[in-house]
PDB file of C-alpha atoms in Angstrom:
ATOM      1  CA  MET A   1      20.778 -24.389  62.397  1.00 44.00           C
ATOM      2  CA  GLN A   2      21.857 -20.847  60.732  1.00 45.00           C
ATOM      3  CA  LYS A   3      22.910 -19.671  57.018  1.00 48.00           C
ATOM      4  CA  GLN A   4      27.059 -18.832  56.175  1.00 42.00           C
ATOM      5  CA  ASP A   5      26.398 -15.033  57.273  1.00 50.00           C
ATOM      6  CA  GLY A   6      24.736 -15.590  60.424  1.00 51.00           C
ATOM      7  CA  LEU A   7      21.274 -15.145  59.715  1.00 56.00           C
ATOM      8  CA  PRO A   8      18.315 -17.633  60.415  1.00 54.00           C
ATOM      9  CA  ALA A   9      18.112 -20.435  58.459  1.00 58.00           C
ATOM     10  CA  GLU A  10      14.498 -19.526  58.038  1.00 56.00           C
ATOM     11  CA  ILE A  11      15.200 -16.436  56.700  1.00 65.00           C
ATOM     12  CA  ASP A  12      13.848 -15.419  53.004  1.00 67.00           C
ATOM     13  CA  LEU A  13      16.595 -12.854  51.109  1.00 72.00           C
ATOM     14  CA  SER A  14      14.896 -14.194  47.976  1.00 77.00           C
ATOM     15  CA  ARG A  15      12.139 -12.001  48.549  1.00 80.00           C
ATOM     16  CA  PRO A  16      11.236  -8.291  50.314  1.00 83.00           C
ATOM     17  CA  SER A  17      10.259  -8.236  53.928  1.00 78.00           C
ATOM     18  CA  ALA A  18       7.580  -5.736  55.593  1.00 72.00           C
ATOM     19  CA  ALA A  19       9.333  -5.288  58.552  1.00 74.00           C
ATOM     20  CA  ARG A  20      12.803  -4.889  57.261  1.00 80.00           C
ATOM     21  CA  VAL A  21      11.121  -2.115  54.172  1.00 83.00           C
ATOM     22  CA  TYR A  22       9.393  -0.475  57.458  1.00 77.00           C
ATOM     23  CA  ASP A  23      12.858  -0.718  59.112  1.00 80.00           C
ATOM     24  CA  TYR A  24      14.450   1.227  56.343  1.00 83.00           C
ATOM     25  CA  PHE A  25      12.399   3.712  56.143  1.00 80.00           C
ATOM     26  CA  LEU A  26      12.635   4.398  59.815  1.00 77.00           C
ATOM     27  CA  GLY A  27      16.340   5.130  59.372  1.00 76.00           C
ATOM     28  CA  GLY A  28      17.010   1.320  60.794  1.00 76.00           C
ATOM     29  CA  ALA A  29      19.889  -0.429  60.029  1.00 75.00           C
ATOM     30  CA  HIS A  30      18.665  -3.740  59.741  1.00 74.00           C
ATOM     31  CA  ASN A  31      17.571  -4.491  56.356  1.00 82.00           C
ATOM     32  CA  PHE A  32      18.883  -5.871  52.669  1.00 86.00           C
ATOM     33  CA  GLU A  33      19.208  -4.832  49.196  1.00 91.00           C
ATOM     34  CA  ILE A  34      16.359  -6.553  48.169  1.00 91.00           C
ATOM     35  CA  ASP A  35      14.193  -4.527  50.630  1.00 89.00           C
ATOM     36  CA  ARG A  36      15.842  -0.994  50.091  1.00 91.00           C
ATOM     37  CA  GLN A  37      15.067  -1.377  46.190  1.00 91.00           C
ATOM     38  CA  LEU A  38      11.114  -2.028  47.231  1.00 88.00           C
ATOM     39  CA  ALA A  39      11.676   0.821  49.289  1.00 86.00           C
ATOM     40  CA  GLU A  40      12.705   3.381  47.056  1.00 87.00           C
ATOM     41  CA  GLN A  41      10.610   2.220  44.481  1.00 84.00           C
ATOM     42  CA  ILE A  42       7.553   2.944  46.805  1.00 78.00           C
ATOM     43  CA  ALA A  43       8.812   6.296  47.806  1.00 78.00           C
ATOM     44  CA  SER A  44       9.592   7.143  44.124  1.00 76.00           C
ATOM     45  CA  MET A  45       5.696   6.817  43.880  1.00 68.00           C
ATOM     46  CA  THR A  46       5.219   8.283  47.300  1.00 66.00           C
ATOM     47  CA  PRO A  47       7.776  10.528  48.419  1.00 61.00           C
ATOM     48  CA  ASN A  48       6.287  11.230  52.039  1.00 67.00           C
ATOM     49  CA  LEU A  49       6.027   7.750  52.965  1.00 69.00           C
ATOM     50  CA  ALA A  50       9.081   7.999  55.289  1.00 74.00           C
ATOM     51  CA  GLY A  51       6.809  10.789  57.192  1.00 77.00           C
ATOM     52  CA  THR A  52       4.087   8.175  57.035  1.00 77.00           C
ATOM     53  CA  MET A  53       6.306   5.792  59.322  1.00 81.00           C
ATOM     54  CA  ARG A  54       7.220   7.937  61.720  1.00 84.00           C
ATOM     55  CA  ALA A  55       3.580   9.497  61.987  1.00 89.00           C
ATOM     56  CA  GLY A  56       2.618   5.943  63.227  1.00 91.00           C
ATOM     57  CA  ARG A  57       5.627   5.956  64.975  1.00 90.00           C
ATOM     58  CA  GLU A  58       4.420   8.903  66.722  1.00 92.00           C
ATOM     59  CA  PHE A  59       0.969   8.030  67.133  1.00 96.00           C
ATOM     60  CA  LEU A  60       1.897   4.923  68.944  1.00 96.00           C
ATOM     61  CA  ARG A  61       4.001   6.806  71.523  1.00 95.00           C
ATOM     62  CA  ARG A  62       1.185   9.468  72.080  1.00 97.00           C
ATOM     63  CA  ALA A  63      -1.220   6.690  72.452  1.00 98.00           C
ATOM     64  CA  VAL A  64       1.127   4.211  75.042  1.00 98.00           C
ATOM     65  CA  ARG A  65       1.813   7.597  77.106  1.00 97.00           C
ATOM     66  CA  VAL A  66      -2.204   8.389  77.272  1.00 98.00           C
ATOM     67  CA  LEU A  67      -2.418   4.561  78.606  1.00 98.00           C
ATOM     68  CA  LEU A  68       0.374   5.333  81.313  1.00 98.00           C
ATOM     69  CA  HIS A  69      -1.689   8.299  82.370  1.00 96.00           C
ATOM     70  CA  GLU A  70      -4.702   6.171  82.576  1.00 93.00           C
ATOM     71  CA  GLY A  71      -3.184   3.747  84.944  1.00 96.00           C
ATOM     72  CA  ILE A  72      -1.892   1.092  82.592  1.00 98.00           C
ATOM     73  CA  ASP A  73       1.598  -0.559  82.929  1.00 98.00           C
ATOM     74  CA  GLN A  74       1.724  -3.496  80.931  1.00 98.00           C
ATOM     75  CA  PHE A  75       2.066  -3.620  77.284  1.00 98.00           C
ATOM     76  CA  LEU A  76       1.404  -6.374  74.602  1.00 98.00           C
ATOM     77  CA  ASP A  77       2.597  -4.982  71.412  1.00 97.00           C
ATOM     78  CA  ILE A  78       2.007  -7.153  68.577  1.00 97.00           C
ATOM     79  CA  GLY A  79       3.311  -6.707  65.232  1.00 93.00           C
ATOM     80  CA  SER A  80       6.117  -4.866  67.304  1.00 91.00           C
ATOM     81  CA  GLY A  81       8.834  -5.063  64.178  1.00 85.00           C
ATOM     82  CA  ILE A  82      12.420  -4.363  63.905  1.00 77.00           C
ATOM     83  CA  PRO A  83      13.338  -2.548  66.863  1.00 67.00           C
ATOM     84  CA  THR A  84      14.487   1.229  66.549  1.00 69.00           C
ATOM     85  CA  VAL A  85      14.313   4.040  68.447  1.00 66.00           C
ATOM     86  CA  GLY A  86      11.783   5.291  70.493  1.00 74.00           C
ATOM     87  CA  ASN A  87      10.286   1.884  71.391  1.00 86.00           C
ATOM     88  CA  VAL A  88       7.328   0.974  73.836  1.00 94.00           C
ATOM     89  CA  HIS A  89       9.267  -0.218  76.595  1.00 94.00           C
ATOM     90  CA  GLU A  90      11.389   3.149  75.939  1.00 92.00           C
ATOM     91  CA  VAL A  91       8.463   5.327  76.135  1.00 94.00           C
ATOM     92  CA  ALA A  92       6.916   3.505  78.917  1.00 96.00           C
ATOM     93  CA  GLN A  93       9.851   2.690  81.247  1.00 95.00           C
ATOM     94  CA  ALA A  94      10.582   6.250  81.202  1.00 95.00           C
ATOM     95  CA  VAL A  95       7.856   7.305  82.876  1.00 96.00           C
ATOM     96  CA  ASN A  96       7.448   3.846  84.741  1.00 97.00           C
ATOM     97  CA  PRO A  97      10.806   2.102  85.107  1.00 96.00           C
ATOM     98  CA  ASN A  98       8.509  -1.281  86.205  1.00 97.00           C
ATOM     99  CA  ALA A  99       6.752  -1.278  83.134  1.00 98.00           C
ATOM    100  CA  ARG A 100       6.496  -4.854  81.588  1.00 98.00           C
ATOM    101  CA  ILE A 101       6.178  -5.169  77.503  1.00 97.00           C
ATOM    102  CA  ILE A 102       5.996  -8.343  75.628  1.00 97.00           C
ATOM    103  CA  TYR A 103       7.046  -7.640  72.105  1.00 96.00           C
ATOM    104  CA  VAL A 104       5.185  -9.949  69.318  1.00 97.00           C
ATOM    105  CA  ASP A 105       6.315 -10.589  65.741  1.00 93.00           C
ATOM    106  CA  ILE A 106       6.290 -12.703  62.977  1.00 89.00           C
ATOM    107  CA  ASP A 107       9.004 -12.148  61.410  1.00 83.00           C
ATOM    108  CA  PRO A 108      12.237 -13.873  62.772  1.00 82.00           C
ATOM    109  CA  VAL A 109      14.572 -10.924  61.508  1.00 75.00           C
ATOM    110  CA  ALA A 110      12.376  -8.346  63.928  1.00 81.00           C
ATOM    111  CA  VAL A 111      12.732 -11.032  66.555  1.00 88.00           C
ATOM    112  CA  ALA A 112      16.192 -11.884  66.459  1.00 81.00           C
ATOM    113  CA  HIS A 113      17.011  -8.250  66.755  1.00 76.00           C
ATOM    114  CA  SER A 114      14.485  -7.454  69.732  1.00 84.00           C
ATOM    115  CA  ARG A 115      16.146 -10.319  71.968  1.00 86.00           C
ATOM    116  CA  GLU A 116      19.244  -9.132  71.008  1.00 81.00           C
ATOM    117  CA  LEU A 117      18.687  -4.814  71.836  1.00 79.00           C
ATOM    118  CA  LEU A 118      16.424  -6.553  74.915  1.00 87.00           C
ATOM    119  CA  VAL A 119      19.304  -8.381  77.256  1.00 87.00           C
ATOM    120  CA  GLY A 120      19.363  -7.144  80.700  1.00 91.00           C
ATOM    121  CA  ASN A 121      15.814  -6.201  80.737  1.00 93.00           C
ATOM    122  CA  ASP A 122      14.111  -8.246  82.809  1.00 95.00           C
ATOM    123  CA  ARG A 123      10.385  -6.519  82.514  1.00 96.00           C
ATOM    124  CA  THR A 124      10.758  -7.539  78.426  1.00 96.00           C
ATOM    125  CA  GLY A 125       9.691 -10.245  76.543  1.00 96.00           C
ATOM    126  CA  VAL A 126       9.520 -11.045  72.733  1.00 95.00           C
ATOM    127  CA  ILE A 127       7.467 -13.596  71.463  1.00 96.00           C
ATOM    128  CA  HIS A 128       7.896 -15.345  67.455  1.00 96.00           C
ATOM    129  CA  ALA A 129       4.138 -15.259  66.666  1.00 96.00           C
ATOM    130  CA  ASP A 130       1.647 -14.546  64.152  1.00 95.00           C
ATOM    131  CA  LEU A 131      -1.167 -12.051  65.120  1.00 97.00           C
ATOM    132  CA  ARG A 132      -3.552 -15.083  63.137  1.00 97.00           C
ATOM    133  CA  ASP A 133      -2.980 -17.399  65.816  1.00 98.00           C
ATOM    134  CA  PRO A 134      -3.968 -15.038  68.829  1.00 98.00           C
ATOM    135  CA  GLY A 135      -4.643 -18.150  70.658  1.00 98.00           C
ATOM    136  CA  ARG A 136      -1.299 -18.879  70.774  1.00 98.00           C
ATOM    137  CA  ILE A 137       0.146 -15.128  71.517  1.00 98.00           C
ATOM    138  CA  LEU A 138      -1.889 -14.929  74.259  1.00 98.00           C
ATOM    139  CA  ALA A 139      -0.310 -18.950  75.587  1.00 98.00           C
ATOM    140  CA  GLN A 140       3.081 -17.770  74.930  1.00 98.00           C
ATOM    141  CA  ALA A 141       2.512 -14.314  77.121  1.00 98.00           C
ATOM    142  CA  ARG A 142       1.164 -15.550  79.845  1.00 98.00           C
ATOM    143  CA  ALA A 143       3.813 -18.424  79.821  1.00 98.00           C
ATOM    144  CA  LEU A 144       6.220 -16.028  79.886  1.00 97.00           C
ATOM    145  CA  GLU A 145       4.796 -14.753  83.392  1.00 97.00           C
ATOM    146  CA  LEU A 146       5.638 -11.014  82.478  1.00 97.00           C
ATOM    147  CA  LEU A 147       2.267  -9.900  82.490  1.00 98.00           C
ATOM    148  CA  ASP A 148      -0.518 -10.056  84.415  1.00 98.00           C
ATOM    149  CA  PHE A 149      -4.196 -10.886  83.303  1.00 98.00           C
ATOM    150  CA  ASP A 150      -6.202  -9.979  85.882  1.00 97.00           C
ATOM    151  CA  ARG A 151      -4.863  -6.261  85.540  1.00 98.00           C
ATOM    152  CA  PRO A 152      -5.813  -3.861  82.937  1.00 98.00           C
ATOM    153  CA  LEU A 153      -3.434  -4.418  79.761  1.00 98.00           C
ATOM    154  CA  GLY A 154      -2.550  -2.188  76.906  1.00 98.00           C
ATOM    155  CA  ILE A 155      -2.462  -4.356  73.652  1.00 98.00           C
ATOM    156  CA  LEU A 156      -1.251  -2.861  70.810  1.00 98.00           C
ATOM    157  CA  LEU A 157      -1.542  -2.810  67.317  1.00 98.00           C
ATOM    158  CA  ALA A 158       0.342  -0.713  65.621  1.00 95.00           C
ATOM    159  CA  GLY A 159       0.381  -0.548  61.695  1.00 91.00           C
ATOM    160  CA  VAL A 160      -0.335  -4.681  61.957  1.00 94.00           C
ATOM    161  CA  VAL A 161      -4.304  -4.803  61.036  1.00 97.00           C
ATOM    162  CA  HIS A 162      -4.032  -4.480  57.850  1.00 93.00           C
ATOM    163  CA  PHE A 163      -1.548  -7.108  57.270  1.00 90.00           C
ATOM    164  CA  ILE A 164      -4.173  -9.400  58.032  1.00 95.00           C
ATOM    165  CA  GLY A 165      -6.746 -10.183  54.821  1.00 93.00           C
ATOM    166  CA  ASP A 166     -10.300 -10.468  55.266  1.00 95.00           C
ATOM    167  CA  ASP A 167     -10.539 -14.128  55.111  1.00 95.00           C
ATOM    168  CA  ASP A 168      -8.270 -14.393  57.582  1.00 96.00           C
ATOM    169  CA  ARG A 169     -11.593 -12.581  59.784  1.00 97.00           C
ATOM    170  CA  PRO A 170      -9.309  -9.968  61.559  1.00 98.00           C
ATOM    171  CA  GLY A 171     -12.417  -8.724  63.659  1.00 98.00           C
ATOM    172  CA  ASP A 172     -12.559 -12.715  65.284  1.00 98.00           C
ATOM    173  CA  LEU A 173      -9.060 -12.302  65.803  1.00 98.00           C
ATOM    174  CA  LEU A 174      -9.412  -8.717  67.963  1.00 98.00           C
ATOM    175  CA  ALA A 175     -12.359 -10.600  69.400  1.00 98.00           C
ATOM    176  CA  THR A 176      -9.902 -13.084  71.275  1.00 98.00           C
ATOM    177  CA  LEU A 177      -7.527 -10.325  72.173  1.00 98.00           C
ATOM    178  CA  ARG A 178     -10.365  -8.238  73.707  1.00 98.00           C
ATOM    179  CA  ALA A 179     -11.513 -11.281  75.453  1.00 98.00           C
ATOM    180  CA  ALA A 180      -8.438 -12.024  77.155  1.00 98.00           C
ATOM    181  CA  ALA A 181      -8.262  -8.652  78.859  1.00 98.00           C
ATOM    182  CA  ALA A 182      -9.633  -7.370  82.035  1.00 97.00           C
ATOM    183  CA  PRO A 183     -11.477  -4.516  82.461  1.00 97.00           C
ATOM    184  CA  GLY A 184      -9.627  -1.006  82.241  1.00 97.00           C
ATOM    185  CA  SER A 185      -7.537  -2.625  79.350  1.00 98.00           C
ATOM    186  CA  CYS A 186      -7.059  -0.404  76.313  1.00 98.00           C
ATOM    187  CA  LEU A 187      -6.694  -1.784  72.499  1.00 98.00           C
ATOM    188  CA  VAL A 188      -5.025   0.707  70.401  1.00 98.00           C
ATOM    189  CA  ILE A 189      -5.101   0.079  66.456  1.00 98.00           C
ATOM    190  CA  SER A 190      -3.305   2.201  63.859  1.00 97.00           C
ATOM    191  CA  HIS A 191      -4.456   0.986  60.285  1.00 96.00           C
ATOM    192  CA  SER A 192      -4.037   2.243  56.267  1.00 90.00           C
ATOM    193  CA  THR A 193      -6.864   3.592  54.647  1.00 91.00           C
ATOM    194  CA  PHE A 194      -8.377   4.001  51.195  1.00 89.00           C
ATOM    195  CA  GLU A 195     -10.287   6.940  52.725  1.00 91.00           C
ATOM    196  CA  ASP A 196      -8.945  10.247  51.408  1.00 83.00           C
ATOM    197  CA  GLN A 197      -6.294   9.305  49.734  1.00 77.00           C
ATOM    198  CA  PRO A 198      -4.819  10.148  46.098  1.00 73.00           C
ATOM    199  CA  ARG A 199      -4.174   7.541  43.378  1.00 73.00           C
ATOM    200  CA  GLU A 200      -0.527   7.362  43.594  1.00 67.00           C
ATOM    201  CA  MET A 201      -0.530   6.639  47.017  1.00 65.00           C
ATOM    202  CA  LEU A 202      -3.257   3.875  46.548  1.00 68.00           C
ATOM    203  CA  ASP A 203      -0.677   2.283  43.807  1.00 69.00           C
ATOM    204  CA  ALA A 204       2.198   2.417  46.125  1.00 63.00           C
ATOM    205  CA  GLN A 205       0.508   0.915  49.286  1.00 63.00           C
ATOM    206  CA  ARG A 206      -0.675  -1.993  46.858  1.00 64.00           C
ATOM    207  CA  LEU A 207       3.084  -2.623  46.140  1.00 63.00           C
ATOM    208  CA  SER A 208       2.721  -4.671  49.353  1.00 53.00           C
ATOM    209  CA  ALA A 209       1.931  -7.427  47.692  1.00 53.00           C
ATOM    210  CA  ARG A 210       5.290  -7.982  46.668  1.00 56.00           C
ATOM    211  CA  THR A 211       6.265  -8.803  50.075  1.00 57.00           C
ATOM    212  CA  ASP A 212       5.420 -11.780  52.273  1.00 58.00           C
ATOM    213  CA  THR A 213       2.210  -9.250  54.012  1.00 62.00           C
ATOM    214  CA  GLU A 214       0.344  -8.167  51.433  1.00 76.00           C
ATOM    215  CA  ILE A 215      -1.386  -4.761  52.673  1.00 83.00           C
ATOM    216  CA  THR A 216      -5.632  -4.809  53.092  1.00 90.00           C
ATOM    217  CA  LEU A 217      -6.957  -1.153  52.966  1.00 91.00           C
ATOM    218  CA  ARG A 218      -9.796  -0.429  55.132  1.00 95.00           C
ATOM    219  CA  SER A 219     -12.325   2.005  55.614  1.00 96.00           C
ATOM    220  CA  ARG A 220     -12.767   4.142  58.916  1.00 97.00           C
ATOM    221  CA  ALA A 221     -15.907   2.211  59.535  1.00 98.00           C
ATOM    222  CA  GLU A 222     -14.261  -0.893  59.606  1.00 98.00           C
ATOM    223  CA  ILE A 223     -10.980   0.264  61.929  1.00 98.00           C
ATOM    224  CA  THR A 224     -13.812   1.100  63.859  1.00 98.00           C
ATOM    225  CA  GLY A 225     -15.583  -2.100  63.926  1.00 98.00           C
ATOM    226  CA  PHE A 226     -12.319  -3.668  65.196  1.00 98.00           C
ATOM    227  CA  PHE A 227     -13.009  -2.136  68.561  1.00 98.00           C
ATOM    228  CA  GLY A 228     -15.682  -3.917  69.341  1.00 97.00           C
ATOM    229  CA  ASP A 229     -17.800  -2.583  72.255  1.00 96.00           C
ATOM    230  CA  TRP A 230     -14.891  -1.345  74.006  1.00 98.00           C
ATOM    231  CA  THR A 231     -15.338   2.434  74.292  1.00 98.00           C
ATOM    232  CA  LEU A 232     -13.200   4.778  72.399  1.00 98.00           C
ATOM    233  CA  LEU A 233     -11.490   7.570  73.568  1.00 98.00           C
ATOM    234  CA  GLU A 234     -11.938  10.924  72.365  1.00 98.00           C
ATOM    235  CA  PRO A 235     -11.147  11.914  69.587  1.00 98.00           C
ATOM    236  CA  GLY A 236     -11.988   8.791  68.651  1.00 98.00           C
ATOM    237  CA  VAL A 237     -10.661   7.222  65.530  1.00 98.00           C
ATOM    238  CA  VAL A 238      -9.387   9.260  63.182  1.00 97.00           C
ATOM    239  CA  HIS A 239      -5.950  10.366  60.865  1.00 96.00           C
ATOM    240  CA  MET A 240      -2.944   9.754  62.875  1.00 96.00           C
ATOM    241  CA  PRO A 241      -1.897  13.457  63.163  1.00 95.00           C
ATOM    242  CA  LEU A 242      -5.230  14.335  64.628  1.00 96.00           C
ATOM    243  CA  TRP A 243      -5.100  11.381  67.504  1.00 97.00           C
ATOM    244  CA  ARG A 244      -4.037  14.180  70.393  1.00 97.00           C
ATOM    245  CA  PRO A 245      -1.109  15.845  69.108  1.00 95.00           C
ATOM    246  CA  ASP A 246       1.499  16.967  71.380  1.00 90.00           C
ATOM    247  CA  SER A 247       0.667  20.811  69.865  1.00 87.00           C
ATOM    248  CA  ALA A 248      -1.292  22.314  66.856  1.00 83.00           C
ATOM    249  CA  SER A 249       1.247  23.103  65.652  1.00 79.00           C
ATOM    250  CA  ASP A 250       2.627  19.030  64.942  1.00 80.00           C
ATOM    251  CA  VAL A 251      -0.707  18.969  62.611  1.00 84.00           C
ATOM    252  CA  ASP A 252      -0.507  20.386  59.031  1.00 81.00           C
ATOM    253  CA  ASP A 253      -3.207  21.198  56.715  1.00 84.00           C
ATOM    254  CA  ASN A 254      -3.435  17.799  55.660  1.00 85.00           C
ATOM    255  CA  PRO A 255      -3.397  15.526  58.316  1.00 87.00           C
ATOM    256  CA  ALA A 256      -4.688  12.666  55.854  1.00 88.00           C
ATOM    257  CA  GLN A 257      -1.410  12.260  53.754  1.00 85.00           C
ATOM    258  CA  PHE A 258      -0.560   9.528  55.579  1.00 86.00           C
ATOM    259  CA  GLY A 259      -3.258   7.643  54.914  1.00 87.00           C
ATOM    260  CA  ALA A 260      -4.253   5.758  58.000  1.00 92.00           C
ATOM    261  CA  PHE A 261      -6.413   6.127  60.894  1.00 96.00           C
ATOM    262  CA  GLY A 262      -5.553   5.916  64.551  1.00 98.00           C
ATOM    263  CA  GLY A 263      -7.707   4.961  67.865  1.00 98.00           C
ATOM    264  CA  VAL A 264      -7.638   3.768  71.148  1.00 98.00           C
ATOM    265  CA  ALA A 265     -10.627   2.413  73.329  1.00 98.00           C
ATOM    266  CA  ARG A 266     -11.487   1.188  76.877  1.00 98.00           C
ATOM    267  CA  HIS A 267     -12.917  -2.041  78.152  1.00 98.00           C
ATOM    268  CA  ASP A 268     -15.234  -0.377  80.436  1.00 96.00           C
ATOM    269  CA  GLN A 269     -17.091  -2.336  83.314  1.00 79.00           C
ATOM    270  CA  PRO A 270     -20.710  -2.899  82.431  1.00 72.00           C
ATOM    271  CA  VAL A 271     -23.133  -0.865  83.928  1.00 59.00           C
ATOM    272  CA  GLY A 272     -25.057  -3.345  86.295  1.00 54.00           C
TER     273      GLY A 272
END
C-alpha cells in the first residue's frame, strides 16, 4: 500500500527519521519538514555537525579504497542510509568495475531510494533489514547471489552501531557477522563517542532520542571491542580524520571535534 503522496504506507511522517536527518546534513533531497526542523535544532547547538557528517563519509570512502587495495572486491554495507554522492558502489566500481555491493538499511525511505538509484547496476543489491537481526541480513545477502562468502568480504558499519543500545547486545550481533566472513575479510566501523567532546556536542547527540533510532555514545575501548580478535590495521581506532588521511592538510588542529572514532580490522588466518 502507498500513501496518497506516493510514499510507502509504513513510513511514519509524524516523527523525524535519523536517515533523513543525515541525508539533510549531507545536502540530500530525501527528507521532510519534520526532519529538517530537528536537523536545524541540532545544528543550532553544534554548527559543525554537517562537517561531522561529511567527515564520516570521507572516512568511509578512504576505508573502501584501502579494502580495494587489500584485494577485496565485494562489500556488505549495513546502515547505508539514503543514497548521496560518493556511495560505496561509486567509489568501489570506479576502481574495480566488477566490484559487488549489497546495501542494507532499516529505513524504508532509504531502501526505496537505493533501489531507484541502482536500477540497471546488476552488481549491486539492496536489503531492507535491521542490524539487530544479522542472521536475516546474511540469509538475504546469500539469496541475492551477489556476494561469495567463501572469499574476502568488506563488512561496512559506518555510523550505525551507535544506534544499537546495550540491551540489544551489539557485541554479539557483530560477532555473528564476523563469524560469517572468510579469512582476509575486513570490518569497517565508525561510531560516535563521548570521549574528548564538549558538553554542547553531547547534548546535541542526545537529541537523537527524538528520532526512531536513539544514539548510544561509547568509549574508544568499547568500540575497539566490536572488532573482536581481528587484526586492527594501522593506525588503529582513532578520531575519523586521523584514519589514513589523503594528506596532512586534511587534518586540522582539532580532529576530535567530529565526535566519532573510526577503525578497520582484518580477519587473519590463525597461525598454526
